[in-house]
XYZ file of C-alpha atoms in Angstrom:
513
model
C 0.000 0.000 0.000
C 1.206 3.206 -0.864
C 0.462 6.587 1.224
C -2.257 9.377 0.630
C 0.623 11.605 -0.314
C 1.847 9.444 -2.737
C -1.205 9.002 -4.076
C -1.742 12.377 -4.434
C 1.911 13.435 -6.026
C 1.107 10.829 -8.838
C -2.821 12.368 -9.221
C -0.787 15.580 -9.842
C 1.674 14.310 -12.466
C -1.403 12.388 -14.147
C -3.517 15.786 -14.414
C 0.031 17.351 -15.466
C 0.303 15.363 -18.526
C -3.430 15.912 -19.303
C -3.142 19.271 -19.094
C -0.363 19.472 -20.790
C -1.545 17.680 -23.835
C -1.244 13.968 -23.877
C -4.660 12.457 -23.285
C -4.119 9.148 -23.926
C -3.387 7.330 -20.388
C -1.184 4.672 -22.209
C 0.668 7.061 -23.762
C 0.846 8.949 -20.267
C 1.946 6.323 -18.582
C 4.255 5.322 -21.226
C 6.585 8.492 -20.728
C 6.421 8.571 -17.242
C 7.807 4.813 -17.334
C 10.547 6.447 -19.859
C 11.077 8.887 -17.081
C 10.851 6.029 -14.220
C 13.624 4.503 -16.409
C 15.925 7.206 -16.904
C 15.947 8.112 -13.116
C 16.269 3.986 -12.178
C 19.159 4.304 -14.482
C 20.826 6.963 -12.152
C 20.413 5.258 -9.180
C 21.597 1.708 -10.215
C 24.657 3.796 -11.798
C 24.652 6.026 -7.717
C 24.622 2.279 -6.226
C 27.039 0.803 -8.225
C 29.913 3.590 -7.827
C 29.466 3.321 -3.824
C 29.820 -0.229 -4.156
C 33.085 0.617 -6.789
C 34.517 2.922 -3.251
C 34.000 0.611 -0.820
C 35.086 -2.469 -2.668
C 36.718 -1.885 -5.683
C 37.132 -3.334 -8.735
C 34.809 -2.137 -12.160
C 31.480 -2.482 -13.567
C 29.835 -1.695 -17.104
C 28.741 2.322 -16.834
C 25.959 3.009 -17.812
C 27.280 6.714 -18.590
C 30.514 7.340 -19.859
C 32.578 10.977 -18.902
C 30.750 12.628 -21.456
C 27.450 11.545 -20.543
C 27.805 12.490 -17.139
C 25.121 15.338 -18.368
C 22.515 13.110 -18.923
C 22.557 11.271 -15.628
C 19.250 12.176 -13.724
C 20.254 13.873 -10.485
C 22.555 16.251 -13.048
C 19.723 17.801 -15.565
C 17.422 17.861 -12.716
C 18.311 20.804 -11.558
C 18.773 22.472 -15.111
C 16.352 25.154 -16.339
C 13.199 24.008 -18.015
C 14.210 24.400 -21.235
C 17.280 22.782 -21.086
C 16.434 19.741 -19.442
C 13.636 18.976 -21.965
C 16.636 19.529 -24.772
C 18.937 17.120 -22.643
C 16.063 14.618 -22.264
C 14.141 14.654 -25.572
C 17.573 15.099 -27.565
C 20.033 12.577 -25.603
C 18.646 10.806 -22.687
C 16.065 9.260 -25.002
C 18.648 8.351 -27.965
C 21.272 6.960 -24.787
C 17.763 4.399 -24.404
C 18.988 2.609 -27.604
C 23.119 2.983 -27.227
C 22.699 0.728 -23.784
C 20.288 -1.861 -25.480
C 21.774 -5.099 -26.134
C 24.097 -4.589 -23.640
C 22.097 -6.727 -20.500
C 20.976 -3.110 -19.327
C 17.944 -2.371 -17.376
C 14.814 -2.905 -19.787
C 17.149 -2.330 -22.710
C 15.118 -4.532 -25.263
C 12.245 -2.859 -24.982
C 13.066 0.557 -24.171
C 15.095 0.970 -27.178
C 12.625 2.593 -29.475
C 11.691 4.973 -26.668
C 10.053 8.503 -27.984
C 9.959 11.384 -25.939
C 6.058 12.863 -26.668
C 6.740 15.782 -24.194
C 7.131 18.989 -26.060
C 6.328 21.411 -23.193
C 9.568 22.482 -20.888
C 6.882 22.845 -18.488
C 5.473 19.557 -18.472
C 8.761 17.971 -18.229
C 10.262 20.236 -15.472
C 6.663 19.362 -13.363
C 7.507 15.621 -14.215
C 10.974 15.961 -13.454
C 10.281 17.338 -10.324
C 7.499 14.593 -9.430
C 9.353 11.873 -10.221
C 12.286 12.819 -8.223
C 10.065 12.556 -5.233
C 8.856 9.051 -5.809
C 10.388 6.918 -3.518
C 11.627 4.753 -6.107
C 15.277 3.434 -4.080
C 12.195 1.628 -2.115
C 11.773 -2.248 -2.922
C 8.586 -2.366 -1.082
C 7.219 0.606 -1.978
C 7.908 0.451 -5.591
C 5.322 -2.126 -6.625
C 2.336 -0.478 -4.926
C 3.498 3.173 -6.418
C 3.368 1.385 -10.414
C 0.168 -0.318 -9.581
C -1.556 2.588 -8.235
C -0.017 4.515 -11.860
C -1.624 1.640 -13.825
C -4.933 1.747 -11.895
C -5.126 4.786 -13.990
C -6.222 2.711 -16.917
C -9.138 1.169 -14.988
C -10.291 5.003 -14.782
C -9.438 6.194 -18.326
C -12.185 4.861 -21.182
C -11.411 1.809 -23.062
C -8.259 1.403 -22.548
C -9.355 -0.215 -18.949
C -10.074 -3.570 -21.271
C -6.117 -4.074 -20.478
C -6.544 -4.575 -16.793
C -7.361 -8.116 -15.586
C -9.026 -7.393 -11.477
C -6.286 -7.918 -9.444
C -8.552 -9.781 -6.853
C -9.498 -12.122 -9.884
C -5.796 -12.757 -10.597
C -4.913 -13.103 -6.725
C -7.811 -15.655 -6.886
C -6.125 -17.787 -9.961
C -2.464 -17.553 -8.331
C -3.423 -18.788 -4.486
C -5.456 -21.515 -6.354
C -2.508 -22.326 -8.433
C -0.216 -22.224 -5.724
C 3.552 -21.656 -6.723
C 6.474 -22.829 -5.676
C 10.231 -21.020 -6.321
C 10.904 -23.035 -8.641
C 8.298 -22.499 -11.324
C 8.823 -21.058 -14.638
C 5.839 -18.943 -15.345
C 4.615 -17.552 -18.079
C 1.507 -15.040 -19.333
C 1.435 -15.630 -23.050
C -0.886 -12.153 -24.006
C 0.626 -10.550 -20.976
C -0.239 -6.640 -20.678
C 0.883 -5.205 -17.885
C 1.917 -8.251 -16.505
C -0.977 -8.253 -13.492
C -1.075 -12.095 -13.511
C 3.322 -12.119 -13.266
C 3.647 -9.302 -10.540
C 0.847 -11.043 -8.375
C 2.428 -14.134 -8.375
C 6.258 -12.426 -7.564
C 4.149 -11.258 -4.619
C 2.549 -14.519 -3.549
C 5.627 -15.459 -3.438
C 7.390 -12.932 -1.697
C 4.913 -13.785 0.998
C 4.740 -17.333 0.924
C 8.682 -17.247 1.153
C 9.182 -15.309 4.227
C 10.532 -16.521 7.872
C 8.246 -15.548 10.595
C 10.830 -13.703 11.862
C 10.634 -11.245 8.869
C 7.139 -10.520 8.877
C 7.245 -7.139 10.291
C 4.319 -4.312 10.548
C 4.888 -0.666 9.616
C 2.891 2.419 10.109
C 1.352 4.380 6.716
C -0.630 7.352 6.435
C -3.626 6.603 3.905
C -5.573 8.894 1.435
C -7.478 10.182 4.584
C -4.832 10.859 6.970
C -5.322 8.002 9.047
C -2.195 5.946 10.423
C -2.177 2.258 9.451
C -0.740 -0.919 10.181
C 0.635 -2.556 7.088
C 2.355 -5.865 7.092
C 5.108 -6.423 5.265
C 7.142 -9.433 4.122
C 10.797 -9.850 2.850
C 11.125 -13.109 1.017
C 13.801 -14.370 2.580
C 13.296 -17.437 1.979
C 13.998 -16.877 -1.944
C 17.125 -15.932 -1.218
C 18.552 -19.532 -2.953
C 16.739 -19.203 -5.810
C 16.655 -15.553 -6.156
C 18.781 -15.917 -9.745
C 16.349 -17.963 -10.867
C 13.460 -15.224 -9.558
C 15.122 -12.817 -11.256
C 16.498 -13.757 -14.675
C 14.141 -17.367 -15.343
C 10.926 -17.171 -13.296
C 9.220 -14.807 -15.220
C 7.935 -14.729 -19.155
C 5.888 -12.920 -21.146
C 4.950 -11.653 -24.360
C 2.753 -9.258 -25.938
C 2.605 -7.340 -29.876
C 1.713 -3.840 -28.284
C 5.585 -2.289 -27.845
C 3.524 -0.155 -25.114
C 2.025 -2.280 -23.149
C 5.782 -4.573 -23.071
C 7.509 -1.378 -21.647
C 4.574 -0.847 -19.397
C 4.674 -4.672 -18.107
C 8.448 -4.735 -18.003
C 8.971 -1.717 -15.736
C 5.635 -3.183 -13.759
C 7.876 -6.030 -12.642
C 10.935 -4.017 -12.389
C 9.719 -1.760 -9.984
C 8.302 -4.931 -7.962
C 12.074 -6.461 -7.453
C 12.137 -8.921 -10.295
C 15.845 -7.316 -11.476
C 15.665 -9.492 -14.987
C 11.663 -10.104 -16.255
C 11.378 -12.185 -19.480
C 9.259 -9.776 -21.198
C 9.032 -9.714 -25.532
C 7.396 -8.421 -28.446
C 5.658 -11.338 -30.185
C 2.245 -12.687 -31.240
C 2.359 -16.395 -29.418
C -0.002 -17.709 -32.014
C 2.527 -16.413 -35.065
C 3.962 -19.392 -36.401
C 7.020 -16.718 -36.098
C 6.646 -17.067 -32.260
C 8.483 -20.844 -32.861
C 10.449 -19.598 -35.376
C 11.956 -16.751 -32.975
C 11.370 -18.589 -29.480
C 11.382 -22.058 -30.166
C 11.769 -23.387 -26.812
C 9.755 -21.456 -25.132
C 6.828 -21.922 -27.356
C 6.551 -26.159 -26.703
C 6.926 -27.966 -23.063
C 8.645 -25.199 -21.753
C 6.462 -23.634 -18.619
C 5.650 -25.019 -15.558
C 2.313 -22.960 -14.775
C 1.095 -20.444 -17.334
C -1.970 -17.784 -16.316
C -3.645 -15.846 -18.746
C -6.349 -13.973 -19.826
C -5.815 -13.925 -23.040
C -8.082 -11.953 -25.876
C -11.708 -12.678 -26.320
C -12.791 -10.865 -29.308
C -11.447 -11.097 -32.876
C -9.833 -13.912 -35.446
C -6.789 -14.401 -37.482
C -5.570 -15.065 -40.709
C -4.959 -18.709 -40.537
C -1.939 -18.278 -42.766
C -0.520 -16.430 -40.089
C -1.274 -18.898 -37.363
C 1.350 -21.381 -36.106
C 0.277 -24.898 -37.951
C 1.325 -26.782 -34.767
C -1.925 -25.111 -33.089
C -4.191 -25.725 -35.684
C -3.070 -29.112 -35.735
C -5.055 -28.966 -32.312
C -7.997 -26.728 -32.987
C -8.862 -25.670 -36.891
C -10.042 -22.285 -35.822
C -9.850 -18.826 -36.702
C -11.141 -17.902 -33.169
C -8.618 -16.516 -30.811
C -9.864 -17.652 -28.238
C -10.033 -20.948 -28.709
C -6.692 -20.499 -30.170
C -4.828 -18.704 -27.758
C -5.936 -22.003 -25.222
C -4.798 -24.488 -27.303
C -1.866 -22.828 -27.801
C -1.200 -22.422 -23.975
C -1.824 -26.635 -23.390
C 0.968 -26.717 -25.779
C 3.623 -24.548 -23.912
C 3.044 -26.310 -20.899
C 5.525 -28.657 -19.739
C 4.128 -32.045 -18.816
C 2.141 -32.079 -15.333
C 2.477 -28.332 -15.909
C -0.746 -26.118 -14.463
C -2.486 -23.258 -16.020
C -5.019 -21.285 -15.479
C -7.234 -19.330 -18.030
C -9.861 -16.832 -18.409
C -12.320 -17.728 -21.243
C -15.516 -16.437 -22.488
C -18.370 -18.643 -21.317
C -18.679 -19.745 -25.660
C -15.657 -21.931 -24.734
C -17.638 -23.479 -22.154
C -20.540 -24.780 -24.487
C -19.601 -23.273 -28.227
C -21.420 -26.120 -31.291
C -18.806 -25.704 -33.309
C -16.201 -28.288 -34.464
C -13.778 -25.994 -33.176
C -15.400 -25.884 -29.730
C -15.741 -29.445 -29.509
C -12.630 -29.912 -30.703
C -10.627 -28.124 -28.067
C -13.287 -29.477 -25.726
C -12.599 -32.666 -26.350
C -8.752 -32.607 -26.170
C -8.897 -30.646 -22.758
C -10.888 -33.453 -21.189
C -9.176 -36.828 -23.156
C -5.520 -35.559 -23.061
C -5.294 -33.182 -20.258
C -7.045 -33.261 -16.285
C -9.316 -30.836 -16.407
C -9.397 -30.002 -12.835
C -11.813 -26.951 -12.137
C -14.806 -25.120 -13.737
C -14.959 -21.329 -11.763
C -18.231 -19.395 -13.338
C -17.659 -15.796 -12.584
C -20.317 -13.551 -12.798
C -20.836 -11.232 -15.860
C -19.985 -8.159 -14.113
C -16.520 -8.768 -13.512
C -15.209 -7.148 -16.262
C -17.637 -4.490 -15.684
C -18.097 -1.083 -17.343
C -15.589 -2.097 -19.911
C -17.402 -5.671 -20.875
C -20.050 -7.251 -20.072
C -19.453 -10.936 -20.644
C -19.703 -13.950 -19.026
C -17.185 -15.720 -18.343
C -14.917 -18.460 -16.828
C -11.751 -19.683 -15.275
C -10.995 -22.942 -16.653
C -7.948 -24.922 -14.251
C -5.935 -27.414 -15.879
C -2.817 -29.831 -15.513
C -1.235 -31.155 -19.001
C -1.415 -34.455 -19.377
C -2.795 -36.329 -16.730
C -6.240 -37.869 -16.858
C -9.892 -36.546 -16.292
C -12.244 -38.420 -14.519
C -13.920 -35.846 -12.601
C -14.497 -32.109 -13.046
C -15.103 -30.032 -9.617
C -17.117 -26.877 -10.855
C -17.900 -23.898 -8.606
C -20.652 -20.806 -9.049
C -18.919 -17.778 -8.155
C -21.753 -15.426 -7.342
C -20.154 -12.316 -6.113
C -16.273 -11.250 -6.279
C -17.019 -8.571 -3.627
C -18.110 -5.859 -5.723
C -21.551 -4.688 -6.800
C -22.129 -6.162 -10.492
C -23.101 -3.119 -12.240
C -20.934 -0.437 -14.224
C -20.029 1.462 -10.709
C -18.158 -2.000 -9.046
C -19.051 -0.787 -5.419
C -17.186 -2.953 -2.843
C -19.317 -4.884 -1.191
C -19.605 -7.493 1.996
C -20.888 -10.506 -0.168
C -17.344 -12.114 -1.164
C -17.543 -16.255 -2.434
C -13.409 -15.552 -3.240
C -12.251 -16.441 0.353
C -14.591 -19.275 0.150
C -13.736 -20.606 -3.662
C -10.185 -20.397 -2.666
C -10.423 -22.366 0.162
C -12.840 -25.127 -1.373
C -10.088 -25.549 -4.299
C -7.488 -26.650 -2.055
C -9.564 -28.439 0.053
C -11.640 -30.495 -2.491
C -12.121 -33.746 -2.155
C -12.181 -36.134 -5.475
C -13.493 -38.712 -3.531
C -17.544 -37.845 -2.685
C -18.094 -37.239 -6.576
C -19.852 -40.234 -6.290
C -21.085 -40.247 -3.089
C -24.683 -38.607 -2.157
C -22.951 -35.727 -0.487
C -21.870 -34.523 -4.018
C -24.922 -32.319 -4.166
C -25.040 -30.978 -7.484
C -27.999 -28.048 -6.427
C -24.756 -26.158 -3.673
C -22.417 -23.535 -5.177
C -19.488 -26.694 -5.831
C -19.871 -29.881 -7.222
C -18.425 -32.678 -9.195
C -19.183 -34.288 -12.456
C -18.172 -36.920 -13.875
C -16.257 -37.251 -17.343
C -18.816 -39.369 -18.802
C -21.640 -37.266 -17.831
C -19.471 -34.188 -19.993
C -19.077 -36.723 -22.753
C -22.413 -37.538 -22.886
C -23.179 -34.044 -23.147
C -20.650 -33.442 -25.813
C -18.345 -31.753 -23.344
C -20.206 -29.060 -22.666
C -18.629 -27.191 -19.611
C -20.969 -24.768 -18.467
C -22.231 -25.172 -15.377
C -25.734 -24.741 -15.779
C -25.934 -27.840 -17.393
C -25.225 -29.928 -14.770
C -26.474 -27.707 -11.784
C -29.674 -28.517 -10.376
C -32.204 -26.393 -9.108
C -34.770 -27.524 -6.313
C -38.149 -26.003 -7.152
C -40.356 -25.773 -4.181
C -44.240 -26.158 -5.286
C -46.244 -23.085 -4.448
C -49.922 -23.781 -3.368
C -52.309 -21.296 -4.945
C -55.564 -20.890 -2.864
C -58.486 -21.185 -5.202
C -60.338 -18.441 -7.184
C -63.488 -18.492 -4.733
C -61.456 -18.597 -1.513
C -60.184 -15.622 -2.469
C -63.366 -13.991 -3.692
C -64.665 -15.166 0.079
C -61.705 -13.018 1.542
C -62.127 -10.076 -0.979
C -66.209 -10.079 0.094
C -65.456 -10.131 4.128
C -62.561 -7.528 3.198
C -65.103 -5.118 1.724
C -67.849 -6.177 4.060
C -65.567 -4.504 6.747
C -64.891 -1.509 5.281
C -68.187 -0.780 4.654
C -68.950 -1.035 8.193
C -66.585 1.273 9.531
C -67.688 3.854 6.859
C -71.357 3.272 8.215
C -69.559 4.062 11.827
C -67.850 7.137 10.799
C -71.385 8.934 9.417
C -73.107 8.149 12.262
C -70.373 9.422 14.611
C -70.602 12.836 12.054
């Protein structure tokens, strides 16, 4: 959690960049992630040199004698209009002289353009930015995702943003270990990656490094907020940092976006890169990442929209002939899974019962080649104002066998289900969390598998037999209680002594007048 102050510096540098003239809140916070980076650049350089005094020896500069200049804590304190010339003119070009070079973000910031034309936009970001707290590790992550909350508030570009309670849902069901290689194949801003550094962070802590610490929120209140260190990741912390992590997206933005999302969480090294996973380029390019290559992969990948089929990798439609991205983009996920691997995906409820050959197809291969472990029906507010769909979270393990599919009616994720998502006190997450890890495979076929509660089992022949239809209204039963209608002249009888009544007290009240 970050504090009301902070809060309220990056409200300022939003509205500065609207008033200023860039609108668009992925191009907004596009340059201040340019900025983020140039400043990150200054300090790693700062750390570095005190590390050089007290222990000698070299490192690679990031700045050579002549490019002292350009180094953040230097043209900070440069008039307006020369720090915009300094920025725009060299610190942006120095962005693609350090790429390739294992720098900070270098892949993707290389193609970095400055859009700020006004000295006094960039002297009021300048100044803003210098007051983040970014030399903070745990501080950091709540300050980006607070910036890219933004887009949940900004129009239709909020369709990017996946509800972090929804993801937090999907990784504590999942469950991962420090050893996992985990990808998001249509990643974004990498919501589903930086939850899961920070289960992690948590589940990887001593008790003796759980500590509390006092905040100030948006209202001025102190409060307690606990915090943990990871300590525990300490052995595999290479592997955190340069091999835990993947994704890949074809919107440059959204990659620099993502990448500095899990920067400025403490991932030192995220596998973020430009491709289209369905591309039959994306095995051309990354050919061992795009079979048997992750551990656990969670997505929510695009609903809307098909390909060209020429352009789609043949390997997938070898799986599902479809033009449907959806469909696709699942398919294509089984297949980047490692055996036993886990994933868990977001799909439109048409995956769940779609009558086309595609649909069965996929359908099918899900439940004969794969353990389909878990049905979650979300309600179709979810993605509320920006969509209204319904939709699912489908859990599954590559390779093993289905026999049994445990299904679950999410009814309310703890917000109201119309376009104002009000926080409510009905929440089924706790619960649905809980009954994932606790279910029991066993009483599917025992009477206390009672198909009319909020979680169930079925049976894999029952799906066959219903040409493996998913949804869960097919199989959830409904108990109808009969209601006893009293008959037309009982109620005339009650309607005549009801009037009969009435007409006596009006015969009271005229004689009493």
């Amino acid at each position: 959690m970050i504090t009301g102050i902070l809060k309220s510096d990056i409200d300022k540098l939003w509205q500065e960049f609207w008033t200023g003239g860039i609108a668009n809140p992925l191009t907004v916070i596009e340059q201040i992630t340019f900025l983020m980076y140039a400043r990150l650049l200054d300090l790693h350089e700062q750390r570095d040199e005190k590390r050089q005094k007290l222990r000698g020896g070299n490192f690679a500069r990031r700045f050579n004698d002549q490019q002292q200049h350009m180094r953040w804590h230097r043209f900070q304190h440069e008039d307006k209009e020369t720090m915009l010339k300094i920025i725009r003119d060299e610190v942006f070009p120095h962005f693609k002289e350090i790429s390739g070079e294992g720098q900070l973000l270098s892949e993707v910031m290389k193609d970095a353009q400055c859009m700020i034309q006004k000295p006094t936009l960039i002297e009021s970001a300048v100044d803003m930015i210098s007051k983040l707290p970014l030399e903070k590790s745990d501080t950091k992550g709540d300050l980006y995702e607070y910036l890219l909350s933004k887009l949940t508030t900004a129009g239709i570009n909020g369709q990017f943003r996946t509800p972090r309670h929804i993801i937090g849902a999907m990784v504590a069901m999942l469950d991962p270990d420090d050893k996992e290689r985990i990808c998001d194949p249509a990643c974004g801003t990498a919501g589903f990656l930086s939850v899961a550094y920070e289960y992690l962070v948590k589940k990887y802590t001593s008790a003796d490094d759980v500590y509390t610490e006092t905040v100030i929120d948006e209202n001025g209140n102190e409060q307690q907020e606990t915090k943990y260190s990871g300590d525990l990741l300490l052995d595999n912390r290479e592997h955190v940092d340069t091999d835990m992590f993947h994704g890949f997206d074809f919107d440059s933005t959204m990659l620099r976006i993502s990448s500095m999302n899990l920067v400025m969480h403490g991932i030192k090294a995220p596998n973020i890169h430009y491709q289209d996973t369905l591309s039959g380029r994306f095995s051309e390019r990354f050919p061992e990442q795009s079979k048997d290559a992750y551990s656990m992969i969670l997505a929510n990948p695009p609903f809307k929209g098909s390909l060209d089929e020429e352009d789609v990798d043949n390997a997938i439609l070898r799986m599902v002939k479809t033009k449907k991205t959806e469909l696709l983009f699942v398919a294509q996920i089984i297949r980047m899974l490692k055996k036993g691997g886990k994933t868990a995906i977001i799909v439109p409820d048409g995956v769940l019962f779609g009558s086309s050959k595609a649909h069965l197809q996929l359908r099918k291969h899900l439940i004969e080649n794969n353990e389909l472990q878990g049905v979650v029906s979300l309600p179709s507010g979810v993605f509320k104002p920006y969509a209204g769909v319904s939709t699912a979270i489908l859990f599954i393990t590559k390779g093993s066998v289905t026999d049994h599919v445990w299904f679950y009616d999410l009814k309310s994720d703890g917000y109201t289900l119309d376009d104002k998502r009000t926080p409510t006190k009905v929440n089924d997450i706790p619960d649905l969390i809980a009954q994932f890890k606790a279910r029991d495979k066993s009483i599917a076929t025992t009477d206390t598998n009672d198909k009319t509660q909020q979680t169930f089992w079925i049976s894999k022949d029952d799906i066959v037999s219903n040409k493996y239809d998913l949804s869960l209204n097919r199989y959830k039963k409904v108990n109808y209680e009969e209601e006893v209608y009293e008959a037309p002249k009982a109620i005339l009888d009650k309607l005549m002594t009801l009037e009969t009544g009435i007409m006596a007290d009006f015969k009271a009240l005229e004689k009493m007048l």
